Tab-separated table of C-alpha atoms in Angstrom:
chain	number	residue	atom	x	y	z
A	1	ALA	CA	17.272	6.341	1.014
A	2	GLN	CA	14.882	3.442	1.086
A	3	LYS	CA	14.282	1.591	-2.127
A	4	VAL	CA	12.326	-1.486	-3.175
A	5	THR	CA	12.876	-3.205	-6.486
A	6	GLN	CA	10.494	-5.727	-7.969
A	7	ALA	CA	12.287	-6.556	-11.176
A	8	GLN	CA	9.538	-8.813	-12.540
A	9	THR	CA	6.924	-6.573	-14.072
A	10	GLU	CA	4.655	-9.381	-15.214
A	11	ILE	CA	4.620	-13.135	-14.737
A	12	SER	CA	2.312	-15.608	-16.376
A	13	VAL	CA	1.965	-19.213	-15.208
A	14	VAL	CA	-0.381	-22.119	-15.662
A	15	GLU	CA	-2.503	-23.237	-12.749
A	16	LYS	CA	-0.759	-25.551	-10.266
A	17	GLU	CA	2.675	-24.236	-11.125
A	18	ASP	CA	4.804	-22.787	-8.340
A	19	VAL	CA	5.813	-19.156	-8.778
A	20	THR	CA	8.256	-16.907	-6.937
A	21	LEU	CA	7.962	-13.139	-6.850
A	22	ASP	CA	11.212	-11.337	-6.168
A	23	CYS	CA	11.714	-8.354	-3.922
A	24	VAL	CA	15.057	-6.662	-3.328
A	25	TYR	CA	15.377	-3.738	-0.959
A	26	GLU	CA	17.926	-1.116	0.007
A	27	THR	CA	18.200	0.506	3.402
A	28	ARG	CA	20.835	1.734	5.814
A	29	ASP	CA	18.600	1.028	8.805
A	30	THR	CA	19.425	-1.858	11.111
A	31	THR	CA	15.802	-2.144	12.164
A	32	TYR	CA	13.228	-2.159	9.431
A	33	TYR	CA	10.018	-3.853	8.342
A	34	LEU	CA	9.016	-5.530	5.135
A	35	PHE	CA	5.527	-6.149	3.827
A	36	TRP	CA	3.726	-7.868	1.010
A	37	TYR	CA	0.348	-6.718	-0.257
A	38	LYS	CA	-1.933	-8.224	-2.887
A	39	GLN	CA	-4.053	-6.132	-5.238
A	40	PRO	CA	-6.607	-8.305	-7.054
A	41	PRO	CA	-8.468	-7.043	-10.137
A	42	SER	CA	-11.144	-5.563	-7.874
A	43	GLY	CA	-8.557	-2.999	-6.796
A	44	GLU	CA	-8.296	-3.190	-3.030
A	45	LEU	CA	-4.940	-3.706	-1.333
A	46	VAL	CA	-4.868	-6.772	0.873
A	47	PHE	CA	-2.225	-7.207	3.551
A	48	LEU	CA	-0.376	-10.532	3.345
A	49	ILE	CA	2.597	-10.399	5.682
A	50	ARG	CA	4.756	-8.141	7.860
A	51	ARG	CA	8.296	-9.109	8.822
A	52	ASN	CA	10.831	-7.256	10.945
A	53	SER	CA	14.535	-7.275	10.214
A	54	PHE	CA	15.420	-9.319	13.290
A	55	ASP	CA	13.312	-12.254	12.282
A	56	GLU	CA	14.901	-14.145	9.427
A	57	GLN	CA	12.822	-17.248	9.812
A	58	ASN	CA	10.984	-18.217	6.704
A	59	GLU	CA	7.237	-18.172	7.011
A	60	ILE	CA	4.610	-20.403	5.493
A	61	SER	CA	0.899	-19.733	5.367
A	62	GLY	CA	-0.976	-22.351	3.402
A	63	ARG	CA	0.230	-22.136	-0.192
A	64	TYR	CA	2.146	-18.923	0.510
A	65	SER	CA	5.705	-18.788	1.770
A	66	TRP	CA	8.239	-16.045	2.246
A	67	ASN	CA	12.016	-16.237	2.151
A	68	PHE	CA	13.780	-13.386	3.949
A	69	GLN	CA	17.536	-13.169	3.415
A	70	LYS	CA	19.335	-10.181	4.892
A	71	SER	CA	22.601	-11.213	3.222
A	72	THR	CA	21.108	-10.541	-0.186
A	73	SER	CA	18.552	-7.910	0.948
A	74	SER	CA	15.748	-9.971	-0.466
A	75	PHE	CA	12.259	-10.876	0.701
A	76	ASN	CA	10.857	-13.228	-1.900
A	77	PHE	CA	7.335	-14.572	-2.030
A	78	THR	CA	6.445	-18.027	-3.343
A	79	ILE	CA	3.021	-19.326	-4.207
A	80	THR	CA	2.854	-23.095	-4.374
A	81	ALA	CA	0.345	-24.801	-6.662
A	82	SER	CA	-0.937	-21.495	-7.994
A	83	GLN	CA	-4.624	-20.964	-8.637
A	84	VAL	CA	-6.538	-18.604	-10.898
A	85	VAL	CA	-7.642	-16.648	-7.819
A	86	ASP	CA	-3.996	-15.790	-7.163
A	87	SER	CA	-4.029	-13.546	-10.236
A	88	ALA	CA	-3.269	-10.063	-8.934
A	89	VAL	CA	-0.611	-7.418	-8.633
A	90	TYR	CA	1.676	-8.068	-5.690
A	91	PHE	CA	3.517	-5.252	-3.950
A	92	CYS	CA	6.514	-5.463	-1.693
A	93	ALA	CA	7.018	-2.550	0.723
A	94	LEU	CA	9.708	-1.373	3.130
A	95	SER	CA	9.374	0.848	6.185
A	96	GLY	CA	10.545	4.421	5.841
A	97	GLU	CA	13.873	5.704	7.073
A	98	GLY	CA	14.354	5.120	10.767
A	99	GLY	CA	11.680	2.457	10.698
A	100	SER	CA	8.998	5.035	10.071
A	101	GLU	CA	5.519	4.243	8.904
A	102	LYS	CA	6.127	6.065	5.598
A	103	LEU	CA	6.189	2.868	3.577
A	104	VAL	CA	8.111	2.706	0.339
A	105	PHE	CA	6.467	0.453	-2.211
A	106	GLY	CA	7.919	-1.410	-5.139
A	107	LYS	CA	6.310	-1.012	-8.550
A	108	GLY	CA	4.531	-4.331	-8.218
A	109	THR	CA	4.526	-7.637	-10.087
A	110	LYS	CA	1.456	-8.569	-12.062
A	111	LEU	CA	0.815	-12.289	-11.759
A	112	THR	CA	-1.544	-14.010	-14.159
A	113	VAL	CA	-2.483	-17.596	-13.449
A	114	ASN	CA	-4.070	-19.257	-16.446
A	115	PRO	CA	-6.390	-22.260	-16.169
B	1	ASP	CA	-14.255	-8.023	10.482
B	2	ALA	CA	-13.032	-4.424	10.863
B	3	ARG	CA	-12.272	-2.607	7.625
B	4	VAL	CA	-11.321	0.815	6.374
B	5	THR	CA	-14.177	2.332	4.398
B	6	GLN	CA	-13.929	4.981	1.716
B	7	THR	CA	-16.515	7.045	-0.114
B	8	PRO	CA	-17.197	7.554	-2.893
B	9	ARG	CA	-15.829	4.481	-4.603
B	10	HIS	CA	-15.915	6.190	-7.992
B	11	LYS	CA	-15.978	9.854	-8.922
B	12	VAL	CA	-16.087	11.497	-12.338
B	13	THR	CA	-15.816	15.256	-12.366
B	14	GLU	CA	-14.867	18.104	-14.615
B	15	MET	CA	-11.671	20.062	-14.392
B	16	GLY	CA	-11.944	22.898	-11.907
B	17	GLN	CA	-14.482	21.217	-9.656
B	18	GLU	CA	-13.892	20.466	-6.005
B	19	VAL	CA	-13.517	16.821	-5.032
B	20	THR	CA	-13.875	15.501	-1.491
B	21	MET	CA	-12.951	11.957	-0.575
B	22	ARG	CA	-13.806	10.474	2.802
B	23	CYS	CA	-12.304	7.709	4.862
B	24	GLN	CA	-13.406	5.951	8.019
B	25	PRO	CA	-10.403	4.254	9.646
B	26	ILE	CA	-10.622	1.055	11.622
B	27	LEU	CA	-11.936	1.790	15.115
B	28	GLY	CA	-9.057	2.134	17.545
B	29	HIS	CA	-6.394	2.856	14.949
B	30	ASN	CA	-4.453	6.032	15.667
B	31	THR	CA	-2.716	6.603	12.347
B	32	VAL	CA	-4.350	7.379	9.007
B	33	PHE	CA	-2.620	7.549	5.647
B	34	TRP	CA	-3.614	8.868	2.230
B	35	TYR	CA	-1.984	7.285	-0.841
B	36	ARG	CA	-2.362	7.881	-4.550
B	37	GLN	CA	-1.864	5.165	-7.150
B	38	THR	CA	-1.159	5.866	-10.806
B	39	MET	CA	0.291	3.726	-13.544
B	40	MET	CA	3.283	6.029	-13.925
B	41	GLN	CA	4.187	6.684	-10.293
B	42	GLY	CA	2.815	3.629	-8.555
B	43	LEU	CA	1.802	4.037	-4.917
B	44	GLU	CA	2.751	7.370	-3.384
B	45	LEU	CA	2.153	8.565	0.145
B	46	LEU	CA	0.399	11.930	0.126
B	47	ALA	CA	-0.091	12.605	3.843
B	48	TYR	CA	-0.658	10.965	7.184
B	49	PHE	CA	-2.024	11.708	10.627
B	50	ARG	CA	-1.357	10.436	14.134
B	51	ASN	CA	-4.073	10.934	16.717
B	52	ARG	CA	-5.726	13.307	14.221
B	53	ALA	CA	-2.673	15.589	13.995
B	54	PRO	CA	-0.961	15.907	10.606
B	55	LEU	CA	2.520	14.384	10.720
B	56	ASP	CA	3.629	14.682	7.150
B	57	ASP	CA	2.028	16.059	4.021
B	58	SER	CA	5.181	16.477	1.981
B	59	GLY	CA	3.855	14.201	-0.743
B	60	MET	CA	0.845	16.376	-1.401
B	61	PRO	CA	0.593	19.287	-3.872
B	62	LYS	CA	-0.048	22.062	-1.372
B	63	ASP	CA	-1.733	24.503	-3.672
B	64	ARG	CA	-4.739	22.336	-4.457
B	65	PHE	CA	-4.797	19.409	-2.010
B	66	SER	CA	-5.782	19.464	1.628
B	67	ALA	CA	-6.203	16.688	4.169
B	68	GLU	CA	-7.959	16.849	7.525
B	69	MET	CA	-9.274	14.664	10.317
B	70	PRO	CA	-12.304	16.392	11.787
B	71	ASP	CA	-12.647	13.548	14.275
B	72	ALA	CA	-11.184	10.139	15.004
B	73	THR	CA	-13.674	8.382	12.740
B	74	LEU	CA	-13.318	10.575	9.653
B	75	ALA	CA	-10.460	11.644	7.423
B	76	THR	CA	-10.978	13.783	4.331
B	77	LEU	CA	-8.901	14.558	1.272
B	78	LYS	CA	-9.943	17.528	-0.841
B	79	ILE	CA	-8.798	18.674	-4.226
B	80	GLN	CA	-9.713	22.195	-5.274
B	81	PRO	CA	-9.579	22.884	-8.143
B	82	SER	CA	-9.210	19.444	-9.675
B	83	GLU	CA	-7.124	18.849	-12.790
B	84	PRO	CA	-6.976	15.934	-15.256
B	85	ARG	CA	-3.557	14.922	-13.870
B	86	ASP	CA	-5.247	14.217	-10.525
B	87	SER	CA	-6.988	11.217	-12.085
B	88	ALA	CA	-5.884	8.252	-10.016
B	89	VAL	CA	-6.992	5.823	-7.341
B	90	TYR	CA	-6.801	7.333	-3.871
B	91	PHE	CA	-6.369	4.936	-0.992
B	92	CYS	CA	-6.832	5.529	2.671
B	93	ALA	CA	-5.088	3.228	5.135
B	94	SER	CA	-5.093	3.027	8.899
B	95	GLY	CA	-2.871	1.437	11.494
B	96	LEU	CA	-2.178	1.322	15.194
B	97	VAL	CA	1.250	2.680	16.019
B	98	ARG	CA	2.453	1.955	19.545
B	99	GLY	CA	6.125	2.824	19.456
B	100	LYS	CA	6.899	0.471	16.619
B	101	LEU	CA	5.700	0.060	13.094
B	102	GLU	CA	2.517	-1.887	12.754
B	103	THR	CA	0.603	-3.008	9.715
B	104	GLN	CA	-1.337	-0.548	7.568
B	105	TYR	CA	-4.726	-1.748	6.393
B	106	PHE	CA	-6.048	-0.260	3.215
B	107	GLY	CA	-9.518	0.792	2.188
B	108	PRO	CA	-11.016	-0.118	-1.184
B	109	GLY	CA	-9.947	3.183	-2.761
B	110	THR	CA	-11.681	6.021	-4.573
B	111	ARG	CA	-11.228	5.917	-8.326
B	112	LEU	CA	-11.152	9.532	-9.517
B	113	LEU	CA	-11.444	10.648	-13.118
B	114	VAL	CA	-11.105	14.350	-13.882
B	115	LEU	CA	-12.226	15.278	-17.381
């Protein structure tokens, strides 16, 4: 069965610090998809990235970067030079069995960036 | 900027009352999902539709919940009768599935409180 573990329940940093949010997944599928979503205090879920299992290249988007390592079943998310606006709950998600659209979400990591 | 819309954004009701939540998916998307978010359970998939046909509603309490798509621009989730344990944030998401998993885009959610 699919499983996503975000072991860090809450993280607190000071502005401009770098922070890494961990995501470890379990699946027997050879083809699967991984996602990160951001949920700011306003409550909506904002899509950040989608990655398929065949693409292990790391990705950078501005201050955001993602490190996908199949060997350790991890898809970690790093925010460089964090800002107060980065404060949110971040969810990692994995496609359902067989690559289905029934996403399985982790419990989320609450990030607080203090000024 | 296409977005999923949901109404109402907030709903307070008394136990036993019927609750109807509405969702307008992004134009052109063929798959619509209903999720529920609670502190205890996190994000759970309740049901989803492809081309307006229900594909899976195994996550939904059948006795009181029902989900429909009267047309391609409207999805509804009904609870009758509502109970205090139904208090949660209900998210609708939509995506375009064309043989492989694509990204799901979430609406702002309906925050439901059942007294």
